[in-house]
Every structure is written in C-alpha cells, then in structure tokens.
Tab-separated table of C-alpha atoms in Angstrom:
chain	number	residue	atom	x	y	z
A	1	MET	CA	-166.566	-85.609	66.140
A	2	LYS	CA	-164.129	-85.762	68.842
A	3	LYS	CA	-164.072	-88.447	71.494
A	4	LEU	CA	-162.608	-88.626	74.859
A	5	TYR	CA	-161.700	-91.766	76.524
A	6	LEU	CA	-161.592	-90.942	80.567
A	7	PHE	CA	-159.995	-94.321	81.529
A	8	PHE	CA	-156.654	-93.114	80.376
A	9	SER	CA	-157.066	-89.289	80.594
A	10	ALA	CA	-154.974	-87.138	82.666
A	11	LEU	CA	-157.940	-84.642	83.365
A	12	TRP	CA	-158.805	-85.984	87.056
A	13	LEU	CA	-157.987	-83.324	89.540
A	14	THR	CA	-158.708	-85.469	92.434
A	15	ILE	CA	-159.042	-89.044	93.036
A	16	PHE	CA	-160.809	-89.952	96.360
A	17	LEU	CA	-160.515	-93.649	97.495
A	18	HIS	CA	-162.905	-95.034	100.182
A	19	ALA	CA	-161.522	-98.551	100.796
A	20	GLN	CA	-162.621	-99.981	97.569
A	21	SER	CA	-164.824	-97.226	96.275
A	22	ILE	CA	-163.376	-94.654	93.782
A	23	GLU	CA	-164.552	-91.028	93.161
A	24	LYS	CA	-163.022	-88.688	90.656
A	25	LYS	CA	-163.153	-84.775	90.129
A	26	HIS	CA	-162.597	-83.927	86.507
A	27	THR	CA	-160.904	-80.645	85.773
A	28	HIS	CA	-161.623	-80.673	81.933
A	29	VAL	CA	-164.937	-78.714	81.254
A	30	LEU	CA	-167.245	-80.377	78.573
A	31	TRP	CA	-168.521	-77.409	76.250
A	32	THR	CA	-171.972	-77.577	74.448
A	33	ASP	CA	-173.531	-74.842	72.820
A	34	ASN	CA	-177.048	-75.964	72.632
A	35	ASP	CA	-177.541	-76.250	76.387
A	36	THR	CA	-178.020	-79.967	76.539
A	37	PHE	CA	-176.134	-83.111	76.933
A	38	SER	CA	-177.169	-86.644	77.064
A	39	VAL	CA	-175.810	-89.992	78.508
A	40	ARG	CA	-176.317	-93.504	77.230
A	41	PHE	CA	-175.080	-96.743	79.415
A	42	SER	CA	-173.638	-99.491	77.138
A	43	ASN	CA	-176.133	-102.065	78.678
A	44	TYR	CA	-178.927	-99.945	77.539
A	45	PRO	CA	-178.624	-99.748	73.604
A	46	GLY	CA	-181.685	-97.614	73.267
A	47	ALA	CA	-181.831	-93.796	72.959
A	48	PRO	CA	-179.685	-91.883	75.418
A	49	ASP	CA	-181.377	-89.893	78.236
A	50	ARG	CA	-181.195	-86.019	77.712
A	51	PHE	CA	-180.453	-83.357	80.445
A	52	GLN	CA	-180.624	-79.375	80.180
A	53	VAL	CA	-177.582	-77.350	81.429
A	54	SER	CA	-178.407	-74.615	83.799
A	55	ARG	CA	-176.649	-72.592	86.832
A	56	LYS	CA	-176.539	-74.163	90.185
A	57	ASP	CA	-177.778	-77.452	89.041
A	58	THR	CA	-176.180	-80.781	89.815
A	59	THR	CA	-177.286	-83.629	87.400
A	60	ASP	CA	-177.163	-87.039	89.139
A	61	MET	CA	-177.650	-89.947	87.171
A	62	GLY	CA	-175.953	-93.705	87.255
A	63	THR	CA	-176.627	-97.277	87.078
A	64	ASP	CA	-175.280	-100.461	88.517
A	65	GLY	CA	-171.912	-101.457	87.427
A	66	ALA	CA	-171.253	-104.396	85.542
A	67	PRO	CA	-167.833	-105.907	84.125
A	68	GLY	CA	-166.835	-103.915	80.860
A	69	MET	CA	-169.598	-101.693	80.838
A	70	TYR	CA	-169.291	-97.712	80.053
A	71	ALA	CA	-171.264	-94.548	79.963
A	72	MET	CA	-171.295	-92.297	76.699
A	73	ILE	CA	-171.704	-88.779	77.285
A	74	TYR	CA	-172.808	-86.751	74.071
A	75	TYR	CA	-172.161	-82.792	74.450
A	76	GLY	CA	-172.499	-80.627	71.391
A	77	LYS	CA	-170.889	-82.347	68.394
A	78	ASP	CA	-168.515	-84.460	70.563
A	79	SER	CA	-168.704	-87.455	72.847
A	80	MET	CA	-166.807	-88.856	75.935
A	81	ARG	CA	-166.798	-92.641	76.977
A	82	VAL	CA	-166.408	-93.198	80.608
A	83	MET	CA	-165.399	-96.846	81.691
A	84	TYR	CA	-166.379	-98.679	84.706
A	85	ARG	CA	-163.148	-99.971	86.240
A	86	ASN	CA	-163.751	-100.972	89.593
A	87	THR	CA	-165.596	-104.161	89.885
A	88	PRO	CA	-167.684	-104.766	91.881
A	89	TYR	CA	-167.318	-101.732	93.773
A	90	PHE	CA	-168.764	-98.107	93.662
A	91	GLN	CA	-167.286	-95.724	91.051
A	92	VAL	CA	-168.272	-92.042	90.683
A	93	HIS	CA	-167.327	-89.079	88.525
A	94	TYR	CA	-168.056	-85.355	88.940
A	95	ILE	CA	-167.583	-83.974	85.310
A	96	PRO	CA	-168.323	-80.179	84.614
A	97	ILE	CA	-170.547	-79.289	81.769
A	98	SER	CA	-170.672	-75.988	80.415
A	99	SER	CA	-173.156	-74.139	78.259
A	100	PRO	CA	-174.298	-70.349	77.087
A	101	LYS	CA	-176.820	-70.759	80.028
A	102	GLY	CA	-174.306	-71.882	82.610
A	103	LYS	CA	-172.531	-74.517	84.179
A	104	THR	CA	-173.681	-78.011	85.507
A	105	ILE	CA	-171.829	-80.722	87.609
A	106	TYR	CA	-172.722	-83.932	86.299
A	107	ARG	CA	-172.486	-86.767	89.106
A	108	LEU	CA	-171.924	-90.016	86.968
A	109	HIS	CA	-172.223	-93.265	89.273
A	110	PHE	CA	-171.890	-96.676	88.895
A	111	ASN	CA	-173.221	-98.622	91.899
A	112	PRO	CA	-171.774	-101.809	93.407
A	113	PHE	CA	-173.045	-104.982	92.549
A	114	SER	CA	-173.337	-108.053	94.507
A	115	ALA	CA	-173.375	-110.545	91.458
A	116	ASP	CA	-172.870	-110.310	87.720
A	117	PHE	CA	-173.885	-113.185	85.371
A	118	PRO	CA	-172.161	-113.125	81.746
A	119	PRO	CA	-174.204	-114.061	78.845
A	120	GLU	CA	-172.591	-117.637	78.747
A	121	TYR	CA	-173.732	-118.302	82.478
A	122	ILE	CA	-177.049	-117.246	81.721
A	123	LYS	CA	-177.528	-119.345	78.223
A	124	ALA	CA	-176.085	-122.315	80.355
A	125	ASN	CA	-178.372	-121.980	83.374
A	126	LYS	CA	-181.780	-120.485	82.152
A	127	GLY	CA	-184.553	-122.800	83.276
A	128	LYS	CA	-182.334	-125.210	85.168
A	129	VAL	CA	-181.534	-126.093	88.916
A	130	GLN	CA	-177.829	-126.521	89.932
A	131	PHE	CA	-176.856	-128.640	92.886
A	132	GLU	CA	-173.162	-127.804	94.058
A	133	ILE	CA	-170.647	-128.381	96.739
A	134	PRO	CA	-168.158	-125.790	95.913
A	135	GLU	CA	-164.678	-125.898	96.687
A	136	VAL	CA	-164.073	-123.045	98.429
A	137	TYR	CA	-167.436	-123.128	100.277
A	138	GLU	CA	-166.540	-126.589	101.494
A	139	LEU	CA	-163.226	-125.113	102.771
A	140	ALA	CA	-165.310	-122.491	104.704
A	141	ASN	CA	-167.684	-125.103	106.379
A	142	ILE	CA	-164.375	-127.120	107.280
A	143	LEU	CA	-162.518	-124.306	108.849
A	144	TRP	CA	-165.518	-123.506	110.785
A	145	ILE	CA	-166.690	-126.926	112.182
A	146	LEU	CA	-162.903	-127.203	113.340
A	147	SER	CA	-162.857	-123.457	114.784
A	148	PRO	CA	-163.728	-122.691	118.298
A	149	SER	CA	-167.142	-121.536	117.556
A	150	GLY	CA	-168.019	-124.440	115.408
A	151	ARG	CA	-166.965	-126.938	118.100
A	152	LYS	CA	-169.653	-125.532	120.132
A	153	ALA	CA	-172.467	-125.426	117.387
A	154	SER	CA	-175.421	-127.620	117.638
A	155	ASP	CA	-176.223	-127.085	113.848
A	156	LEU	CA	-173.360	-128.865	112.406
A	157	LYS	CA	-172.825	-132.602	111.798
A	158	GLN	CA	-169.672	-133.339	114.135
A	159	THR	CA	-170.525	-137.271	113.851
A	160	GLY	CA	-170.158	-139.823	110.713
A	161	GLY	CA	-167.496	-141.028	108.291
A	162	TYR	CA	-167.084	-137.689	106.588
A	163	TYR	CA	-166.677	-135.730	109.540
A	164	GLU	CA	-164.085	-138.078	111.260
A	165	THR	CA	-162.052	-138.053	107.956
A	166	VAL	CA	-162.056	-134.009	107.968
A	167	LEU	CA	-161.034	-134.256	111.705
A	168	ASN	CA	-158.177	-136.682	111.109
A	169	HIS	CA	-157.063	-134.908	107.952
A	170	PHE	CA	-156.586	-131.548	109.310
A	171	LYS	CA	-155.912	-132.476	112.874
A	172	PRO	CA	-151.943	-131.496	112.515
A	173	TRP	CA	-153.313	-128.027	111.634
A	174	MET	CA	-155.407	-127.150	114.326
A	175	ASP	CA	-153.059	-124.787	115.887
A	176	HIS	CA	-153.176	-122.692	112.949
A	177	PRO	CA	-153.481	-118.798	113.322
A	178	VAL	CA	-156.625	-118.802	111.379
A	179	PHE	CA	-158.616	-120.653	113.965
A	180	LYS	CA	-158.117	-118.009	116.651
A	181	LYS	CA	-159.902	-115.563	114.316
A	182	LEU	CA	-162.875	-117.755	114.426
A	183	ASP	CA	-163.811	-117.541	118.094
A	184	PHE	CA	-166.898	-115.632	118.675
A	185	PRO	CA	-169.244	-115.155	121.796
A	186	ASP	CA	-172.457	-117.307	121.644
A	187	SER	CA	-174.465	-113.740	121.318
A	188	VAL	CA	-173.130	-113.276	117.985
A	189	TYR	CA	-172.613	-116.801	116.548
A	190	PHE	CA	-175.108	-116.876	114.064
A	191	SER	CA	-174.615	-113.674	112.229
A	192	LYS	CA	-170.712	-114.397	112.342
A	193	TYR	CA	-171.239	-117.950	111.003
A	194	PHE	CA	-173.512	-116.670	108.046
A	195	ASP	CA	-171.206	-113.855	107.366
A	196	PHE	CA	-168.156	-116.422	107.001
A	197	ARG	CA	-169.853	-119.443	105.386
A	198	GLU	CA	-171.779	-117.726	102.722
A	199	ASN	CA	-169.555	-115.024	101.604
A	200	SER	CA	-166.956	-117.632	100.855
A	201	LEU	CA	-168.997	-118.302	97.730
A	202	ALA	CA	-167.611	-115.009	96.103
A	203	TRP	CA	-164.265	-117.223	95.945
A	204	SER	CA	-163.102	-119.845	93.729
A	205	PHE	CA	-159.667	-121.699	92.485
A	206	LYS	CA	-158.221	-120.454	89.401
A	207	ASN	CA	-154.619	-121.809	88.367
A	208	ASN	CA	-154.487	-123.073	92.008
A	209	GLU	CA	-155.034	-119.672	93.288
A	210	MET	CA	-158.050	-118.702	95.225
A	211	VAL	CA	-159.554	-115.628	93.316
A	212	TYR	CA	-162.373	-113.281	93.566
A	213	HIS	CA	-163.779	-112.920	90.299
A	214	GLY	CA	-167.823	-113.561	90.366
A	215	PRO	CA	-170.284	-114.350	89.527
A	216	TYR	CA	-170.799	-113.723	93.122
A	217	TYR	CA	-169.198	-110.943	94.844
A	218	TYR	CA	-171.361	-110.663	98.160
A	219	VAL	CA	-173.973	-112.952	99.567
A	220	MET	CA	-174.831	-111.586	103.274
A	221	GLY	CA	-173.649	-109.109	105.789
A	222	ASN	CA	-174.139	-105.414	106.672
A	223	ASP	CA	-171.400	-103.953	104.137
A	224	TRP	CA	-173.153	-103.361	100.938
A	225	ASP	CA	-170.875	-100.800	99.747
A	226	GLU	CA	-167.239	-102.299	100.342
A	227	PHE	CA	-168.510	-105.873	100.600
A	228	ASN	CA	-166.275	-106.629	103.597
A	229	SER	CA	-166.774	-110.085	105.338
A	230	ILE	CA	-165.227	-112.318	107.992
A	231	PHE	CA	-163.888	-114.545	105.004
A	232	LYS	CA	-162.673	-111.597	103.023
A	233	ALA	CA	-160.856	-110.440	106.316
A	234	GLN	CA	-158.978	-113.619	106.853
A	235	LEU	CA	-158.048	-114.226	103.350
A	236	PRO	CA	-154.129	-114.450	103.850
A	237	LEU	CA	-154.493	-116.584	106.937
A	238	ILE	CA	-157.017	-118.793	104.696
A	239	ARG	CA	-154.529	-119.184	101.990
A	240	ASP	CA	-151.894	-119.945	104.110
A	241	PHE	CA	-153.820	-122.777	105.520
A	242	VAL	CA	-155.025	-124.145	102.248
A	243	GLU	CA	-151.331	-124.373	101.122
A	244	LYS	CA	-150.119	-125.941	104.441
A	245	SER	CA	-152.837	-128.420	105.051
A	246	ASN	CA	-152.839	-129.524	101.092
A	247	TYR	CA	-156.499	-128.693	101.055
A	248	ARG	CA	-157.029	-129.081	97.460
A	249	ALA	CA	-155.723	-132.568	97.387
A	250	PHE	CA	-158.023	-133.412	100.341
A	251	PHE	CA	-161.256	-132.012	98.124
A	252	LYS	CA	-160.078	-133.746	95.333
A	253	SER	CA	-159.676	-137.147	97.064
A	254	LYS	CA	-163.317	-136.710	97.937
A	255	GLN	CA	-164.951	-136.159	94.568
A	256	GLY	CA	-166.485	-139.484	94.502
A	257	PHE	CA	-168.323	-138.938	97.888
A	258	TYR	CA	-169.330	-135.349	96.708
A	259	PHE	CA	-170.555	-136.845	93.581
A	260	ARG	CA	-172.873	-139.319	95.505
A	261	GLN	CA	-174.078	-136.703	97.741
A	262	ILE	CA	-175.076	-134.369	94.875
A	263	LYS	CA	-176.972	-137.271	93.229
A	264	ARG	CA	-178.893	-138.170	96.187
A	265	GLN	CA	-179.698	-134.543	96.975
A	266	GLN	CA	-181.234	-134.140	93.650
A	267	GLU	CA	-183.361	-137.307	94.208
A	268	LEU	CA	-184.665	-136.192	97.654
A	269	MET	CA	-185.129	-132.492	96.746
A	270	PRO	CA	-187.278	-132.242	93.475
A	271	VAL	CA	-186.877	-128.379	93.294
A	272	LYS	CA	-187.858	-128.002	89.773
A	273	LYS	CA	-191.361	-129.467	90.956
A	274	MET	CA	-191.416	-126.843	93.836
A	275	TRP	CA	-190.297	-124.060	91.297
A	276	THR	CA	-193.352	-124.817	88.982
A	277	TRP	CA	-196.003	-125.101	91.664
A	278	LEU	CA	-194.867	-121.754	93.414
A	279	GLU	CA	-194.981	-120.019	90.228
A	280	ASP	CA	-198.296	-121.288	89.682
A	281	GLN	CA	-199.403	-119.825	92.780
A	282	PHE	CA	-197.337	-116.392	93.105
A	283	PRO	CA	-196.732	-113.847	90.760
A	284	ALA	CA	-192.954	-113.528	91.089
A	285	ARG	CA	-190.492	-115.390	88.348
A	286	TYR	CA	-187.059	-116.775	88.440
A	287	ASN	CA	-184.952	-117.803	85.913
A	288	ALA	CA	-182.492	-120.163	87.623
A	289	TYR	CA	-182.263	-121.980	90.858
A	290	LYS	CA	-178.952	-123.127	92.623
A	291	ILE	CA	-178.735	-125.644	95.886
A	292	ILE	CA	-175.599	-124.963	97.575
A	293	PHE	CA	-174.762	-127.456	100.605
A	294	SER	CA	-172.219	-128.958	102.563
A	295	PRO	CA	-172.263	-132.367	103.974
A	296	LEU	CA	-171.367	-130.982	107.406
A	297	ILE	CA	-174.377	-128.686	107.654
A	298	THR	CA	-177.443	-129.982	109.534
A	299	GLY	CA	-179.169	-126.655	110.096
A	300	SER	CA	-179.022	-122.933	109.626
A	301	HIS	CA	-180.486	-122.546	106.042
A	302	SER	CA	-180.786	-119.503	104.208
A	303	THR	CA	-181.633	-118.221	100.742
A	304	GLN	CA	-180.677	-115.183	98.681
A	305	ASN	CA	-181.429	-114.007	95.312
A	306	PHE	CA	-179.548	-112.411	92.392
A	307	SER	CA	-180.072	-110.482	89.132
A	308	THR	CA	-178.041	-109.095	86.342
A	309	PHE	CA	-179.752	-106.931	83.645
A	310	GLN	CA	-178.892	-107.875	80.203
A	311	TYR	CA	-181.148	-105.920	77.671
A	312	PRO	CA	-183.944	-106.490	77.204
A	313	ASP	CA	-184.182	-108.996	80.194
A	314	LEU	CA	-183.450	-109.364	83.736
A	315	PHE	CA	-182.083	-112.766	84.651
A	316	ARG	CA	-182.825	-113.755	88.275
A	317	GLU	CA	-181.287	-116.445	90.266
A	318	THR	CA	-182.284	-117.930	93.727
A	319	VAL	CA	-179.366	-119.645	95.809
A	320	MET	CA	-180.307	-121.888	98.754
A	321	PHE	CA	-177.841	-122.684	101.231
A	322	VAL	CA	-179.090	-125.820	102.879
A	323	CYS	CA	-178.067	-129.293	104.650
A	324	GLY	CA	-176.672	-132.315	103.112
A	325	PRO	CA	-179.007	-135.442	101.948
A	326	ASP	CA	-178.221	-137.494	104.831
A	327	ARG	CA	-179.845	-135.180	107.419
A	328	PHE	CA	-182.734	-137.839	108.361
A	329	ASP	CA	-180.702	-141.015	107.730
A	330	SER	CA	-180.456	-141.698	111.555
A	331	ASP	CA	-184.235	-142.521	111.543
A	332	LYS	CA	-184.337	-146.166	110.455
A	333	SER	CA	-188.150	-146.157	110.500
A	334	LEU	CA	-188.304	-143.548	107.666
A	335	THR	CA	-189.185	-144.519	104.194
A	336	GLU	CA	-187.241	-142.841	101.338
A	337	LYS	CA	-190.419	-141.027	100.380
A	338	GLN	CA	-190.783	-139.779	103.756
A	339	LYS	CA	-187.091	-138.505	103.740
A	340	GLU	CA	-187.950	-136.914	100.521
A	341	GLY	CA	-190.835	-135.112	102.073
A	342	LEU	CA	-188.829	-133.915	105.192
A	343	LEU	CA	-185.985	-132.844	103.202
A	344	SER	CA	-187.837	-130.820	100.543
A	345	GLY	CA	-189.446	-128.949	103.604
A	346	VAL	CA	-185.728	-127.908	104.179
A	347	VAL	CA	-185.475	-126.377	100.865
A	348	PHE	CA	-189.096	-125.404	100.186
A	349	THR	CA	-189.291	-123.172	103.250
A	350	GLU	CA	-186.102	-121.130	101.879
A	351	ILE	CA	-187.420	-121.173	98.129
A	352	ASP	CA	-190.821	-119.829	98.945
A	353	HIS	CA	-189.572	-116.660	100.862
A	354	ASN	CA	-188.654	-115.345	97.604
A	355	TYR	CA	-192.649	-115.514	96.507
A	356	VAL	CA	-194.059	-114.924	99.877
A	357	ASN	CA	-192.245	-112.022	100.910
A	358	PRO	CA	-193.038	-109.613	98.241
A	359	ILE	CA	-196.951	-110.076	98.312
A	360	SER	CA	-196.593	-109.615	102.344
A	361	ALA	CA	-194.823	-106.331	101.740
A	362	LYS	CA	-197.768	-105.270	100.135
A	363	TYR	CA	-199.837	-105.954	103.295
A	364	ARG	CA	-197.330	-104.569	105.499
A	365	ALA	CA	-199.678	-102.081	107.290
A	366	GLN	CA	-202.211	-104.537	107.958
A	367	ILE	CA	-199.643	-107.264	108.990
A	368	ASP	CA	-198.027	-104.845	111.668
A	369	SER	CA	-201.476	-104.018	113.195
A	370	ILE	CA	-202.548	-107.768	113.407
A	371	PHE	CA	-199.139	-108.967	114.517
A	372	SER	CA	-198.548	-106.011	116.824
A	373	LYS	CA	-198.147	-108.267	119.879
A	374	PRO	CA	-195.635	-111.219	118.698
A	375	GLN	CA	-195.789	-113.170	121.936
A	376	PHE	CA	-199.334	-114.176	120.990
A	377	TRP	CA	-197.938	-115.733	117.867
A	378	VAL	CA	-194.395	-116.842	119.212
A	379	ALA	CA	-193.523	-118.092	122.476
A	380	ALA	CA	-190.390	-116.398	124.272
A	381	GLY	CA	-187.078	-118.254	123.524
A	382	SER	CA	-184.521	-118.391	120.838
A	383	THR	CA	-186.607	-118.374	117.988
A	384	SER	CA	-188.401	-115.303	118.957
A	385	ASN	CA	-185.155	-113.300	118.881
A	386	TRP	CA	-184.721	-113.889	115.251
A	387	TYR	CA	-188.308	-113.002	114.163
A	388	SER	CA	-188.580	-109.526	115.976
A	389	SER	CA	-190.848	-107.797	113.609
A	390	ALA	CA	-194.584	-108.370	112.921
A	391	GLU	CA	-193.887	-109.242	109.018
A	392	SER	CA	-191.150	-111.784	109.612
A	393	VAL	CA	-193.176	-113.708	112.174
A	394	PHE	CA	-196.188	-113.823	109.376
A	395	ASN	CA	-193.695	-115.005	106.878
A	396	GLU	CA	-192.537	-117.379	108.856
A	397	TYR	CA	-196.210	-118.915	109.496
A	398	MET	CA	-196.802	-118.407	105.941
A	399	THR	CA	-193.838	-120.252	104.114
A	400	HIS	CA	-194.195	-123.215	106.543
A	401	ALA	CA	-198.166	-123.483	105.851
A	402	LEU	CA	-197.519	-122.994	102.175
A	403	PHE	CA	-195.267	-126.325	102.164
A	404	CYS	CA	-197.999	-128.016	104.095
A	405	ILE	CA	-200.305	-127.377	101.080
A	406	TYR	CA	-197.635	-128.305	98.507
A	407	ALA	CA	-197.182	-131.723	100.421
A	408	SER	CA	-200.706	-132.422	100.370
A	409	GLU	CA	-201.016	-132.039	96.677
A	410	ASN	CA	-197.929	-133.818	95.719
A	411	TYR	CA	-197.874	-136.885	97.919
A	412	ASP	CA	-199.994	-139.692	98.782
A	413	ARG	CA	-202.442	-139.138	101.576
A	414	GLU	CA	-200.527	-141.311	104.105
A	415	THR	CA	-197.090	-139.563	103.217
A	416	ALA	CA	-198.699	-136.220	103.095
A	417	SER	CA	-200.256	-136.641	106.563
A	418	PHE	CA	-196.972	-137.594	108.023
A	419	ILE	CA	-195.080	-134.707	106.681
A	420	ILE	CA	-197.489	-132.157	107.894
A	421	GLN	CA	-197.719	-133.656	111.229
A	422	LYS	CA	-193.748	-133.364	111.420
A	423	ARG	CA	-193.780	-129.668	110.341
A	424	GLU	CA	-196.523	-128.503	112.602
A	425	ALA	CA	-194.627	-130.161	115.482
A	426	LEU	CA	-191.283	-128.528	114.140
A	427	MET	CA	-192.951	-125.198	114.107
A	428	VAL	CA	-195.084	-125.526	117.446
A	429	ASP	CA	-192.738	-127.655	119.798
A	430	GLY	CA	-189.366	-127.034	118.251
A	431	ARG	CA	-189.805	-123.081	116.946
A	432	HIS	CA	-192.401	-122.156	119.423
A	433	PHE	CA	-194.828	-120.772	116.748
A	434	ILE	CA	-197.692	-121.454	119.095
A	435	ARG	CA	-200.439	-120.974	116.558
A	436	PHE	CA	-199.178	-122.591	113.822
A	437	ARG	CA	-201.523	-125.542	113.887
A	438	GLU	CA	-204.516	-123.040	113.801
A	439	PHE	CA	-202.914	-120.938	110.977
A	440	ASN	CA	-202.033	-124.071	108.973
A	441	LYS	CA	-205.751	-125.419	108.849
A	442	ALA	CA	-207.112	-122.026	108.108
A	443	LEU	CA	-205.051	-121.526	104.917
A	444	MET	CA	-205.393	-125.050	103.963
A	445	ASP	CA	-209.232	-124.569	104.199
A	446	LEU	CA	-209.109	-121.443	102.199
A	447	HIS	CA	-207.240	-123.096	99.622
A	448	GLU	CA	-209.647	-125.853	99.383
A	449	LYS	CA	-212.366	-123.671	99.060
A	450	ASN	CA	-210.858	-121.522	96.387
A	451	LYS	CA	-209.014	-123.965	94.255
A	452	ASN	CA	-209.441	-121.731	91.231
A	453	VAL	CA	-207.601	-118.764	93.077
A	454	LYS	CA	-203.805	-118.198	93.335
A	455	ILE	CA	-202.654	-118.278	96.954
A	456	SER	CA	-201.213	-114.865	96.712
A	457	ASP	CA	-204.772	-113.732	96.056
A	458	LEU	CA	-205.979	-115.091	99.519
A	459	TYR	CA	-203.966	-113.026	101.609
A	460	PRO	CA	-207.092	-110.804	102.317
A	461	GLU	CA	-209.069	-113.482	103.832
A	462	LEU	CA	-206.180	-115.112	105.389
A	463	LEU	CA	-205.462	-111.767	107.477
A	464	LEU	CA	-209.204	-111.379	108.397
A	465	TRP	CA	-208.980	-114.716	109.964
A	466	CYS	CA	-205.768	-113.659	111.678
A	467	SER	CA	-207.349	-110.421	112.789
A	468	ARG	CA	-209.879	-112.557	114.811
A	469	GLN	CA	-207.714	-114.567	116.796
A	470	GLY	CA	-206.836	-113.516	120.190
C-alpha cells in the first residue's frame, strides 16, 4: 500500500493564509477505482466514515483540531495521512478525488479549539477542584489596576497592603507605553476588561519566556476563529514591561502571601460540596473545576467551561474567575461562617450557570414569552444593560434563587437566614432584580413541597408561577 504524508508534500497548488488560519488546495488527484473513499481521524479509533465519489459533488467533513492529531484518507488500495499543524487555529485542505464515476473535492477541515487538555492533565485533575493565582493572570490584573481604565474602576481592590505593595513596586514604570493601550471609554469598560483579564490565562512562563501553549488558547471575546484579544495584541509591550519592571521577581517574592490567599479561599469556598449538590439537582456533568482569582479583584466575576474529547470520553472543565478571600473582611461584625456563606455565593452563582442555562434553553420560547417585558423584572439601570434578553434575566433570577436553596440546606438556620437576606438585598436593592424576593420564595416553596423532585424538573411549575405575575 502506498502512503502519502501531506505535511511534507510539495503537492499544494495554493496556500491561503487568513491571519492564523490556513487553507490549502492540493493538485495531486487521488484515484479510487471502486468509487468510494473513507476517512478516519486519529482521535476516533473506530471504523472510518465512508463516502461516495460522484460528479458535481463536494464532500465536507472535519473535526476539532488538537495537538498531534491527523486524518487518514483511504482511497482504493492506498492511503494518505494529513497532519494538523496549526494549533489552535483553523486548517482546511481541498483534496481532489477521482473515480470511474467522476470527481469529488473533499474539503477536510480541522476546526479551531479554545482549549486542549492532554492525557496527563486529565488524569491528574479529574474529579478535583484547583485554586490558582496564575502568574500571567496576576500580571494582567496588575497591569489593569495601574492602567487609566483600572484606576477609574469600582470593582477592583485599590486599598490594602497588597495593593500598596503593587503600587510601590511598579510606580517607576507607570509611564510605560503599555498603559496608554489600556485606556478605554467607560461605555466599553467591562467588555475590554474581561477580554484583557481572562485571555491572559492562555499564556504562561516557560524558561523565563512568556509562551502560548495551552491548555487554554481563548477564554472570552468575539473572535472565535483567530482568537485575537487585547492581551494578545499588546504582547510585545507586555513582555517589555515584564523585563523592565522585574515582574517575575516581584511575583516570586509574594509566594507566601499567595499561598495563604489560596488556602483561605479553599476554606471559604467549599466548591466540591457545591459541585456535588448541583449535580444531584441537574443533569449536567463536569469532570473538573478550577477557581482562578486575584487579590486585586472584588467584583466582575465570570465562568467559562472547556472540553477535550479523548476517546471514548469527553473531559469537561469549568473555570471560575472570582474575587479573593478578603472581600468581606472589612465588616468586623461577620463570623467566619457568615463570610463563608457570602463568599460561597460569589462562586456558586457562577458555577450554577453551567447547570441552569442548558435547562433554560429547553424552555426558551416559554421564557421569552413570560419575560417579554424585562422592565417588570429588572428596574432600569446599569444592571439591565447587561441582561437584555428574557432568558438572561430569568437565568439570573434562577441562579441566585438556587444559591438560597443551597444555603438553606447547608448552613444552620440562623446563618442560612442571614445569607438569604443578604442575597435578596443584593439582588433587589443592589442589582435591581425587583421581583427577586417573590421569585425566591416561589422556588423555595416548590422545592420544599417536592423534595424528591430534582430542581431541573420544577421548571414547568416555576414558569407557570412566573406567567401569573404582573
């Protein structure tokens, strides 16, 4: 059997480059005398998919890319291996295949992928919760808090010993040109902030060099083809800042502080307990959790989930970006258990979007109808600008009410009552979800009356209650 290896073949007629994406047209025609060809991808070890060759036909088949993967094309008695060589970006091949029936152009594509978890990562982290202050992520937070946009922000911790240490160390480089690139109008602040902060997770240091090599390649933004981000665009300036400011020595000198922060975060955020509780109430399943935080963050939390298919299983990891463990320390009247409850609410209401949102999507038409007048549910203001769709409004109600049920079942009555009152005040008075107290009571009553029913199965009755409001 003759084998062709296209990653060092000279048979490409044209190579089209679209930023990082690659498209290749092949001139060598593959001949098959039985009018069929088949394709097998290296991450699917089963039988290959079989295709017919016919005139005026274009066959389009592909899969998500992954480091080291390839496709095998079997035609007649021969085969050809096509390697994926464009991590993590799009790669497509146009390959002519002929037979007695005619000619087919096979469009073989490898889709871009935002994360890839190698087998050793999956083995080490399956079933576990990680808490981290990544070095490059903390660099992004320091750059932002010192930037013109960051200095105007209200969701960053611009007081305290750590902040003062950051300010004093980096003050001599405040005129570095990177800061001029981080000056945005207030109207786009949050989109730019999340784009810059969270996409920094795709970089890490290796041999004193900041590199882009996974397992994350893109976290948040609008460019899911080329994975462009503000952080990526400013890499030359960021690398220059790292070298001139001696950032790595600063980060190393704070390891004791970071260790204590991580230890306390683990104590105040019992994520494994939340994970178990949610998967008892909802059908979604995740294999690993990661809590990413910075001591400089007090608000603006978010969650993302990533997956890698490794035959025969899909590994799914959820990543939460949250504040540090000191957020509620300024209130000296709080007990440690109350702090735990309040801080747990921060991460729980990010985690549970991964469980709530897929169920809500099944009831989208009903939710769109019931919540068609968002002003009934959310008072006009800054919060309403972020939740413009009916489904997003419902999901906020649902995720925060879900936390109140979790609190009622995992804390003593007095602590649970305190946590729930604080959550209701936050939602109604702080975030202007003006019907939250009524919604919360309705869901808690439904759950109390149906203890043997999963909360995901209470959606019809809850939505019926919602439809009767107003």
